[in-house]
Every structure is written in C-alpha cells, then in structure tokens.
Amino acid sequence: MATILDKIAAIESEMARTQKNKATAGHLGLLKARLAKLRRELITPKGGGGGTGEGFDVAKTGDARIGFVGFPSVGKSTLLSTLAGVYSEVAAYEFTTLTTVPGCIKYKGAKIQLLDLPGIIEGAKDGKGRGRQVIAVARTCSLIFIVLDVLKPLQHKKLIEHELEGFGLRLNKAPPNIVFRRKEKGGINLQTMVQQSELDLDMVKSILSEYRIHNADITLRYDATSDDLIDVVEGNRIYVPCIYLLNKIDQISIEELDIIYKIPHCVPISAHHRWNFDDLLEKMWDYLKLVRIYTKPKGQLPDYESPVVLHSERKSVEDFCNKLHRTIAKEFKYALVWGSSVKHQPQKVGKDHILNDEDVVQIVKKV
C-alpha cells in the first residue's frame, strides 16, 4: 500500500510544481489520469474485492440514507441524538466498528436512516484499514451532511471535500454531459458542441492513452475539463447531494449569521440548543427529492398515515407496484389515480404513468 501512496504523493508534488499554461495542459491531464487510477487502486485493491470490512455493512433501512461527515468535536453526535430524539421513534443500533446509527428519523411519512461515518477523515485517504469500508458506506448514502464548526468552517470544508473527492464522491454536481463510447477500431473521434477552453484532441488522446484506450467516440456537449473526462472514463463516480451544517451558531453574532446564510447549500444550526432544525429538515427533504404516494384499498378511504415513498427519478406506477410487492406488477390491470399528475379525478392509467407527490393510487388487478 505504501508504494501506491508514494506514487500518489510524487504525482501530487509534480502537479504542484508544474506551471499551468497551454504547453503543460496535456502533461497535467496525463498526471490527473494517473492519479485517478492510483486512487481507484487504493479504494479497490487489485485481486478481488478485499472483503466487506468488519461490521461496516450497515443494513439499509427506511426510504433514504444520510451520512454525517465531520471532524471530531464539531457536534455530530449531539446533532444525531437530538435529531433522532426529537423527530422520531428512537432506535439506536450498535455496530461493532461503525460506532452507532442513532436510528431513523420519521419526517413527512418517510423513514430516513442516519449514519455517523467515523474515520472518514482520519486516515481514510492513507488507506488505513477502516478508510475503504467507511467510504464504501458513504457511497451508498442518498445525501451527505457535512458538519462544520461555525468558527472554523472553511478550512475544514476544504479538507473534507478534498477527502471525499479523492474517493470518487462528487458533491452537489451533475454527471458530466459527455458521451463516451469505446469501439473496436477507427482511432479517437472527438466532437465538440461548444468551444473548449481546456480539452483538445491531443489532450483527450493523452488522457485516454493512460487508460490504454485507442479507439473511442467522444462528444463534449459543454466546455468540459480534463477532470470531467477522467470521471467519465473511470465510470465509478457517485454524484450525491450535500448540505453543510454550520453548528454552534450560539457562539456568533447576528451579523455573522446573515453572512453565513448566503453560502450555498448551507444551514446554520445549534445542535445543543436545537436551533433551526425545521429549516434543516425542510432543506433535507428538498435535497432527498422524495415523493409520497398514498394507497387506497377498494371501497375504503386513502391511507394518509403510511405513504409509499419513491425517489423523484423512479416514480412511475410500475415503480409504485414494485415497492409494494413484486407480484403486483404481474397481476396489474390498470390503476386509478387522484392528484396533480392526472386531469380527471380519478383517472385510469397504465404502468408507465408518472406520479406526483401526494397522489392517491388504487391498483386494479386482473381477475
């Protein structure tokens, strides 16, 4: 492992020494590609998956999973226990090495699992035993909460982002709009929809040659960077929304608070005094992009107590059926829908119909 770390350190120092200009752009692109490959080896070592890690595979429960990341003593534990205590039926599970999962919080009918991710900062990047498994758990989260101390937010924010980026997590970013297709022969074919400020054919070729790719079609649909291209070629990046929680706002002035509120993706809170939790939960709900669908058994009123929760990218009637039970889709005849996704109340729809938040659905099966 040390050899990989040495190589990473050598490449990082060479990149720091290299001046950025047109002449060195290709060389820097090549170094970035090498760095990405080494980082991948660090997370998934060659020769098998390398075990799942001692007790790290926390069973996924509920409708979404939120990972808490932060340095020690920023108030993560206080926040977790207060959130789980105030807004839920508390269920604290003990896990051997992942410290605790202080249960689920129930919000707007959805059950949301909260995970404290220890050691993601301390030594994760050095490939110390726990680092890889913790990152593996982080990659399964629907949302990341980065908990920062309001008195020293920016230096911690940069360090944590650097750590997570190094492990292929992209925070609050959309996947690059680049079409990349390998082929058998014909060399590298590059098409650009808009003028490129960084990438040209030579640079694309040098990055791809590092991956031993000599035949491919690439379409750049926006002004892309070499990092974007590397992300697409690597193909293992996780794009996850992230909210920065600036804790301990009881220690700053109102003027400072006004400035903090202007930072994007930020929510100032005080875990100790339970300040601003409503704002935090509202933002959490927005970022999770969940959709609640209510079921209506024939001849009965809709069940508004326990909605079926779907993600906004998978909210067809078929997704709804599969979430209830796999056999329902096979016996499905049509569905009756009440709500904002239909013109008539109720309306007869098929499996492909896309549902909206708080629709009411009654499934009619084949006889």
GROMACS .gro file of C-alpha atoms in nm:
model
  367
    1MET     CA    1   0.000   0.000   0.000
    2ALA     CA    2   0.288   0.233   0.078
    3THR     CA    3   0.409   0.219  -0.281
    4ILE     CA    4   0.073   0.343  -0.411
    5LEU     CA    5   0.075   0.622  -0.152
    6ASP     CA    6   0.431   0.716  -0.252
    7LYS     CA    7   0.328   0.731  -0.617
    8ILE     CA    8   0.027   0.948  -0.530
    9ALA     CA    9   0.246   1.184  -0.325
   10ALA     CA   10   0.502   1.206  -0.608
   11ILE     CA   11   0.234   1.290  -0.867
   12GLU     CA   12   0.069   1.547  -0.639
   13SER     CA   13   0.401   1.724  -0.577
   14GLU     CA   14   0.482   1.721  -0.950
   15MET     CA   15   0.140   1.875  -1.023
   16ALA     CA   16   0.201   2.141  -0.759
   17ARG     CA   17   0.541   2.224  -0.919
   18THR     CA   18   0.409   2.238  -1.277
   19GLN     CA   19   0.303   2.580  -1.402
   20LYS     CA   20  -0.043   2.585  -1.557
   21ASN     CA   21  -0.036   2.702  -1.918
   22LYS     CA   22  -0.120   2.579  -2.268
   23ALA     CA   23   0.211   2.396  -2.307
   24THR     CA   24   0.175   2.196  -1.985
   25ALA     CA   25  -0.201   2.129  -2.011
   26GLY     CA   26  -0.155   1.789  -2.178
   27HIS     CA   27   0.106   1.680  -1.924
   28LEU     CA   28  -0.120   1.785  -1.633
   29GLY     CA   29  -0.411   1.595  -1.789
   30LEU     CA   30  -0.195   1.284  -1.805
   31LEU     CA   31  -0.089   1.324  -1.440
   32LYS     CA   32  -0.454   1.367  -1.334
   33ALA     CA   33  -0.546   1.044  -1.514
   34ARG     CA   34  -0.260   0.860  -1.341
   35LEU     CA   35  -0.370   0.999  -1.006
   36ALA     CA   36  -0.731   0.886  -1.063
   37LYS     CA   37  -0.612   0.533  -1.147
   38LEU     CA   38  -0.394   0.512  -0.834
   39ARG     CA   39  -0.678   0.641  -0.615
   40ARG     CA   40  -0.906   0.372  -0.760
   41GLU     CA   41  -0.646   0.106  -0.671
   42LEU     CA   42  -0.638   0.246  -0.319
   43ILE     CA   43  -1.014   0.207  -0.276
   44THR     CA   44  -1.048  -0.128  -0.457
   45PRO     CA   45  -0.716  -0.312  -0.439
   46LYS     CA   46  -0.625  -0.549  -0.722
   47GLY     CA   47  -0.702  -0.915  -0.672
   48GLY     CA   48  -1.061  -0.943  -0.560
   49GLY     CA   49  -1.292  -0.716  -0.370
   50GLY     CA   50  -1.095  -0.746  -0.049
   51GLY     CA   51  -1.367  -0.841   0.197
   52THR     CA   52  -1.658  -0.631   0.307
   53GLY     CA   53  -1.492  -0.499   0.619
   54GLU     CA   54  -1.554  -0.584   0.978
   55GLY     CA   55  -1.914  -0.497   1.060
   56PHE     CA   56  -1.925  -0.199   0.827
   57ASP     CA   57  -2.209  -0.316   0.610
   58VAL     CA   58  -2.490  -0.144   0.791
   59ALA     CA   59  -2.821  -0.282   0.668
   60LYS     CA   60  -3.001  -0.020   0.463
   61THR     CA   61  -3.336   0.058   0.620
   62GLY     CA   62  -3.601   0.319   0.550
   63ASP     CA   63  -3.657   0.524   0.236
   64ALA     CA   64  -3.328   0.715   0.229
   65ARG     CA   65  -2.990   0.718   0.399
   66ILE     CA   66  -2.798   1.023   0.522
   67GLY     CA   67  -2.428   1.006   0.612
   68PHE     CA   68  -2.283   1.252   0.865
   69VAL     CA   69  -1.925   1.355   0.797
   70GLY     CA   70  -1.710   1.587   1.004
   71PHE     CA   71  -1.407   1.628   1.223
   72PRO     CA   72  -1.422   1.519   1.588
   73SER     CA   73  -1.592   1.755   1.836
   74VAL     CA   74  -1.793   1.956   1.582
   75GLY     CA   75  -2.114   1.828   1.743
   76LYS     CA   76  -2.203   1.535   1.516
   77SER     CA   77  -2.310   1.305   1.800
   78THR     CA   78  -2.515   1.575   1.969
   79LEU     CA   79  -2.687   1.655   1.642
   80LEU     CA   80  -2.756   1.290   1.564
   81SER     CA   81  -2.901   1.210   1.903
   82THR     CA   82  -3.104   1.534   1.914
   83LEU     CA   83  -3.246   1.481   1.565
   84ALA     CA   84  -3.326   1.116   1.628
   85GLY     CA   85  -3.465   1.201   1.971
   86VAL     CA   86  -3.687   1.491   1.872
   87TYR     CA   87  -3.819   1.383   1.537
   88SER     CA   88  -3.863   1.009   1.560
   89GLU     CA   89  -3.930   0.695   1.740
   90VAL     CA   90  -3.569   0.644   1.853
   91ALA     CA   91  -3.396   0.322   1.761
   92ALA     CA   92  -3.026   0.316   1.840
   93TYR     CA   93  -2.848   0.028   1.676
   94GLU     CA   94  -2.500  -0.069   1.789
   95PHE     CA   95  -2.247  -0.178   1.530
   96THR     CA   96  -1.908  -0.319   1.606
   97THR     CA   97  -1.696  -0.065   1.428
   98LEU     CA   98  -1.922   0.195   1.272
   99THR     CA   99  -1.992   0.342   1.618
  100THR     CA  100  -2.368   0.390   1.622
  101VAL     CA  101  -2.655   0.452   1.389
  102PRO     CA  102  -2.889   0.651   1.608
  103GLY     CA  103  -3.190   0.505   1.437
  104CYS     CA  104  -3.427   0.651   1.186
  105ILE     CA  105  -3.599   0.983   1.186
  106LYS     CA  106  -3.951   0.991   1.053
  107TYR     CA  107  -4.031   1.302   0.852
  108LYS     CA  108  -4.336   1.369   0.633
  109GLY     CA  109  -4.417   0.997   0.647
  110ALA     CA  110  -4.073   0.888   0.519
  111LYS     CA  111  -3.830   0.688   0.731
  112ILE     CA  112  -3.477   0.823   0.694
  113GLN     CA  113  -3.171   0.641   0.827
  114LEU     CA  114  -2.892   0.849   0.983
  115LEU     CA  115  -2.533   0.722   0.983
  116ASP     CA  116  -2.233   0.865   1.161
  117LEU     CA  117  -1.928   0.793   0.946
  118PRO     CA  118  -1.623   0.778   1.172
  119GLY     CA  119  -1.267   0.787   1.047
  120ILE     CA  120  -1.366   0.913   0.704
  121ILE     CA  121  -1.124   1.196   0.768
  122GLU     CA  122  -0.865   1.044   0.996
  123GLY     CA  123  -0.655   0.821   0.775
  124ALA     CA  124  -0.920   0.723   0.522
  125LYS     CA  125  -0.711   0.861   0.240
  126ASP     CA  126  -0.399   0.680   0.363
  127GLY     CA  127  -0.580   0.352   0.305
  128LYS     CA  128  -0.577   0.268   0.676
  129GLY     CA  129  -0.790  -0.039   0.749
  130ARG     CA  130  -1.118   0.141   0.807
  131GLY     CA  131  -1.095   0.408   0.539
  132ARG     CA  132  -1.209   0.198   0.246
  133GLN     CA  133  -1.508   0.044   0.421
  134VAL     CA  134  -1.626   0.378   0.559
  135ILE     CA  135  -1.607   0.528   0.210
  136ALA     CA  136  -1.799   0.228   0.075
  137VAL     CA  137  -2.080   0.314   0.318
  138ALA     CA  138  -2.060   0.683   0.227
  139ARG     CA  139  -2.110   0.592  -0.139
  140THR     CA  140  -2.446   0.430  -0.057
  141CYS     CA  141  -2.590   0.747   0.101
  142SER     CA  142  -2.869   0.944  -0.067
  143LEU     CA  143  -2.745   1.265   0.097
  144ILE     CA  144  -2.431   1.374   0.284
  145PHE     CA  145  -2.441   1.612   0.582
  146ILE     CA  146  -2.100   1.776   0.633
  147VAL     CA  147  -2.099   1.904   0.990
  148LEU     CA  148  -1.867   2.203   1.040
  149ASP     CA  149  -1.774   2.420   1.336
  150VAL     CA  150  -1.906   2.768   1.256
  151LEU     CA  151  -1.586   2.924   1.400
  152LYS     CA  152  -1.354   2.749   1.151
  153PRO     CA  153  -1.581   2.635   0.868
  154LEU     CA  154  -1.383   2.699   0.551
  155GLN     CA  155  -1.057   2.521   0.632
  156HIS     CA  156  -1.248   2.210   0.748
  157LYS     CA  157  -1.484   2.228   0.448
  158LYS     CA  158  -1.190   2.225   0.203
  159LEU     CA  159  -1.020   1.931   0.377
  160ILE     CA  160  -1.335   1.718   0.388
  161GLU     CA  161  -1.428   1.796   0.028
  162HIS     CA  162  -1.075   1.705  -0.085
  163GLU     CA  163  -1.100   1.376   0.103
  164LEU     CA  164  -1.439   1.281  -0.041
  165GLU     CA  165  -1.349   1.395  -0.395
  166GLY     CA  166  -1.040   1.173  -0.379
  167PHE     CA  167  -1.269   0.877  -0.320
  168GLY     CA  168  -1.490   0.946  -0.621
  169LEU     CA  169  -1.773   1.126  -0.441
  170ARG     CA  170  -1.890   1.436  -0.629
  171LEU     CA  171  -2.086   1.673  -0.406
  172ASN     CA  172  -2.375   1.879  -0.546
  173LYS     CA  173  -2.264   1.815  -0.903
  174ALA     CA  174  -2.442   1.667  -1.201
  175PRO     CA  175  -2.267   1.392  -1.402
  176PRO     CA  176  -2.058   1.543  -1.687
  177ASN     CA  177  -2.254   1.584  -2.011
  178ILE     CA  178  -2.000   1.385  -2.212
  179VAL     CA  179  -2.080   1.094  -2.444
  180PHE     CA  180  -1.802   0.833  -2.431
  181ARG     CA  181  -1.821   0.514  -2.635
  182ARG     CA  182  -1.541   0.263  -2.688
  183LYS     CA  183  -1.512   0.094  -3.026
  184GLU     CA  184  -1.304  -0.176  -3.196
  185LYS     CA  185  -1.116   0.042  -3.447
  186GLY     CA  186  -1.108   0.385  -3.609
  187GLY     CA  187  -0.896   0.576  -3.357
  188ILE     CA  188  -1.014   0.860  -3.131
  189ASN     CA  189  -1.301   1.063  -3.277
  190LEU     CA  190  -1.368   1.387  -3.086
  191GLN     CA  191  -1.677   1.602  -3.146
  192THR     CA  192  -1.738   1.931  -2.963
  193MET     CA  193  -2.077   2.104  -2.942
  194VAL     CA  194  -1.928   2.422  -2.793
  195GLN     CA  195  -1.581   2.578  -2.795
  196GLN     CA  196  -1.345   2.413  -2.546
  197SER     CA  197  -1.113   2.616  -2.324
  198GLU     CA  198  -0.914   2.318  -2.190
  199LEU     CA  199  -0.966   1.996  -2.386
  200ASP     CA  200  -0.843   1.942  -2.740
  201LEU     CA  201  -0.781   1.624  -2.944
  202ASP     CA  202  -0.416   1.586  -2.830
  203MET     CA  203  -0.508   1.618  -2.462
  204VAL     CA  204  -0.800   1.376  -2.497
  205LYS     CA  205  -0.569   1.126  -2.667
  206SER     CA  206  -0.302   1.156  -2.397
  207ILE     CA  207  -0.559   1.102  -2.117
  208LEU     CA  208  -0.714   0.802  -2.294
  209SER     CA  209  -0.374   0.650  -2.374
  210GLU     CA  210  -0.311   0.635  -1.997
  211TYR     CA  211  -0.617   0.403  -1.985
  212ARG     CA  212  -0.491   0.214  -2.293
  213ILE     CA  213  -0.792   0.331  -2.492
  214HIS     CA  214  -0.700   0.400  -2.855
  215ASN     CA  215  -1.042   0.371  -3.024
  216ALA     CA  216  -1.339   0.570  -2.896
  217ASP     CA  217  -1.605   0.825  -2.989
  218ILE     CA  218  -1.626   1.126  -2.756
  219THR     CA  219  -1.880   1.408  -2.771
  220LEU     CA  220  -1.830   1.712  -2.544
  221ARG     CA  221  -2.164   1.889  -2.505
  222TYR     CA  222  -2.032   2.175  -2.290
  223ASP     CA  223  -1.697   2.334  -2.200
  224ALA     CA  224  -1.552   2.033  -2.017
  225THR     CA  225  -1.234   1.996  -1.810
  226SER     CA  226  -0.982   1.712  -1.804
  227ASP     CA  227  -1.126   1.612  -1.462
  228ASP     CA  228  -1.471   1.571  -1.618
  229LEU     CA  229  -1.334   1.345  -1.890
  230ILE     CA  230  -1.142   1.134  -1.636
  231ASP     CA  231  -1.460   1.097  -1.427
  232VAL     CA  232  -1.649   0.967  -1.732
  233VAL     CA  233  -1.373   0.722  -1.828
  234GLU     CA  234  -1.337   0.595  -1.469
  235GLY     CA  235  -1.715   0.549  -1.461
  236ASN     CA  236  -1.729   0.482  -1.086
  237ARG     CA  237  -1.811   0.829  -0.958
  238ILE     CA  238  -2.105   0.881  -0.724
  239TYR     CA  239  -2.294   1.210  -0.761
  240VAL     CA  240  -2.454   1.289  -0.428
  241PRO     CA  241  -2.628   1.599  -0.289
  242CYS     CA  242  -2.467   1.753   0.017
  243ILE     CA  243  -2.573   2.003   0.284
  244TYR     CA  244  -2.318   2.186   0.500
  245LEU     CA  245  -2.437   2.217   0.860
  246LEU     CA  246  -2.265   2.505   1.038
  247ASN     CA  247  -2.301   2.410   1.402
  248LYS     CA  248  -2.260   2.619   1.722
  249ILE     CA  249  -2.427   2.936   1.588
  250ASP     CA  250  -2.494   3.031   1.950
  251GLN     CA  251  -2.128   3.144   1.956
  252ILE     CA  252  -2.151   3.406   1.679
  253SER     CA  253  -2.323   3.741   1.623
  254ILE     CA  254  -2.640   3.808   1.420
  255GLU     CA  255  -2.434   3.996   1.156
  256GLU     CA  256  -2.208   3.694   1.107
  257LEU     CA  257  -2.516   3.472   1.082
  258ASP     CA  258  -2.655   3.689   0.799
  259ILE     CA  259  -2.332   3.638   0.602
  260ILE     CA  260  -2.336   3.260   0.661
  261TYR     CA  261  -2.691   3.233   0.529
  262LYS     CA  262  -2.567   3.348   0.188
  263ILE     CA  263  -2.331   3.049   0.146
  264PRO     CA  264  -2.488   2.796  -0.096
  265HIS     CA  265  -2.603   2.453   0.038
  266CYS     CA  266  -2.554   2.575   0.398
  267VAL     CA  267  -2.779   2.554   0.703
  268PRO     CA  268  -2.664   2.723   1.026
  269ILE     CA  269  -2.779   2.531   1.336
  270SER     CA  270  -2.713   2.483   1.703
  271ALA     CA  271  -2.735   2.112   1.789
  272HIS     CA  272  -2.706   2.187   2.160
  273HIS     CA  273  -2.993   2.439   2.169
  274ARG     CA  274  -3.191   2.268   1.889
  275TRP     CA  275  -3.199   2.590   1.687
  276ASN     CA  276  -3.307   2.597   1.322
  277PHE     CA  277  -3.390   2.225   1.298
  278ASP     CA  278  -3.709   2.297   1.100
  279ASP     CA  279  -3.508   2.477   0.832
  280LEU     CA  280  -3.261   2.187   0.823
  281LEU     CA  281  -3.532   1.922   0.783
  282GLU     CA  282  -3.706   2.121   0.511
  283LYS     CA  283  -3.379   2.152   0.315
  284MET     CA  284  -3.306   1.782   0.375
  285TRP     CA  285  -3.645   1.695   0.224
  286ASP     CA  286  -3.577   1.914  -0.083
  287TYR     CA  287  -3.234   1.759  -0.143
  288LEU     CA  288  -3.356   1.399  -0.100
  289LYS     CA  289  -3.616   1.451  -0.376
  290LEU     CA  290  -3.862   1.201  -0.230
  291VAL     CA  291  -4.221   1.156  -0.347
  292ARG     CA  292  -4.505   1.032  -0.122
  293ILE     CA  293  -4.780   0.818  -0.278
  294TYR     CA  294  -5.086   0.721  -0.074
  295THR     CA  295  -5.256   0.384  -0.122
  296LYS     CA  296  -5.633   0.345  -0.145
  297PRO     CA  297  -5.786  -0.002  -0.097
  298LYS     CA  298  -6.114  -0.054  -0.289
  299GLY     CA  299  -6.416   0.093  -0.112
  300GLN     CA  300  -6.203   0.249   0.166
  301LEU     CA  301  -6.051   0.587   0.242
  302PRO     CA  302  -5.687   0.651   0.141
  303ASP     CA  303  -5.420   0.564   0.398
  304TYR     CA  304  -5.256   0.900   0.472
  305GLU     CA  305  -5.057   0.765   0.767
  306SER     CA  306  -4.801   0.549   0.589
  307PRO     CA  307  -4.723   0.665   0.233
  308VAL     CA  308  -4.523   0.462  -0.017
  309VAL     CA  309  -4.206   0.672  -0.065
  310LEU     CA  310  -4.042   0.679  -0.408
  311HIS     CA  311  -3.746   0.875  -0.548
  312SER     CA  312  -3.833   1.152  -0.794
  313GLU     CA  313  -3.634   0.976  -1.070
  314ARG     CA  314  -3.828   0.649  -1.027
  315LYS     CA  315  -4.192   0.738  -0.970
  316SER     CA  316  -4.395   0.553  -1.233
  317VAL     CA  317  -4.696   0.339  -1.142
  318GLU     CA  318  -4.473   0.035  -1.210
  319ASP     CA  319  -4.215   0.159  -0.955
  320PHE     CA  320  -4.501   0.207  -0.709
  321CYS     CA  321  -4.621  -0.153  -0.767
  322ASN     CA  322  -4.269  -0.294  -0.721
  323LYS     CA  323  -4.224  -0.101  -0.396
  324LEU     CA  324  -4.547  -0.254  -0.261
  325HIS     CA  325  -4.473  -0.611  -0.374
  326ARG     CA  326  -4.307  -0.767  -0.679
  327THR     CA  327  -4.607  -0.985  -0.766
  328ILE     CA  328  -4.844  -0.686  -0.804
  329ALA     CA  329  -4.690  -0.574  -1.137
  330LYS     CA  330  -4.762  -0.918  -1.289
  331GLU     CA  331  -5.131  -0.909  -1.191
  332PHE     CA  332  -5.169  -0.538  -1.278
  333LYS     CA  333  -5.465  -0.442  -1.498
  334TYR     CA  334  -5.482  -0.062  -1.450
  335ALA     CA  335  -5.459   0.196  -1.172
  336LEU     CA  336  -5.695   0.471  -1.060
  337VAL     CA  337  -5.511   0.790  -0.969
  338TRP     CA  338  -5.628   1.101  -0.782
  339GLY     CA  339  -5.394   1.400  -0.760
  340SER     CA  340  -5.189   1.654  -0.955
  341SER     CA  341  -5.046   1.406  -1.209
  342VAL     CA  342  -5.386   1.348  -1.376
  343LYS     CA  343  -5.650   1.569  -1.540
  344HIS     CA  344  -5.957   1.381  -1.416
  345GLN     CA  345  -6.021   1.268  -1.058
  346PRO     CA  346  -5.985   0.970  -1.060
  347GLN     CA  347  -5.820   0.878  -1.390
  348LYS     CA  348  -5.748   0.534  -1.531
  349VAL     CA  349  -5.374   0.495  -1.607
  350GLY     CA  350  -5.125   0.228  -1.712
  351LYS     CA  351  -4.792   0.116  -1.568
  352ASP     CA  352  -4.591   0.392  -1.739
  353HIS     CA  353  -4.784   0.682  -1.586
  354ILE     CA  354  -4.556   0.916  -1.385
  355LEU     CA  355  -4.690   1.002  -1.039
  356ASN     CA  356  -4.653   1.328  -0.845
  357ASP     CA  357  -4.600   1.393  -0.475
  358GLU     CA  358  -4.908   1.310  -0.264
  359ASP     CA  359  -5.104   1.133  -0.540
  360VAL     CA  360  -5.353   0.868  -0.429
  361VAL     CA  361  -5.340   0.534  -0.614
  362GLN     CA  362  -5.575   0.236  -0.627
  363ILE     CA  363  -5.445  -0.071  -0.812
  364VAL     CA  364  -5.695  -0.286  -1.005
  365LYS     CA  365  -5.572  -0.642  -1.066
  366LYS     CA  366  -5.658  -0.884  -1.346
  367VAL     CA  367  -5.932  -1.120  -1.239
   0.00000   0.00000   0.00000
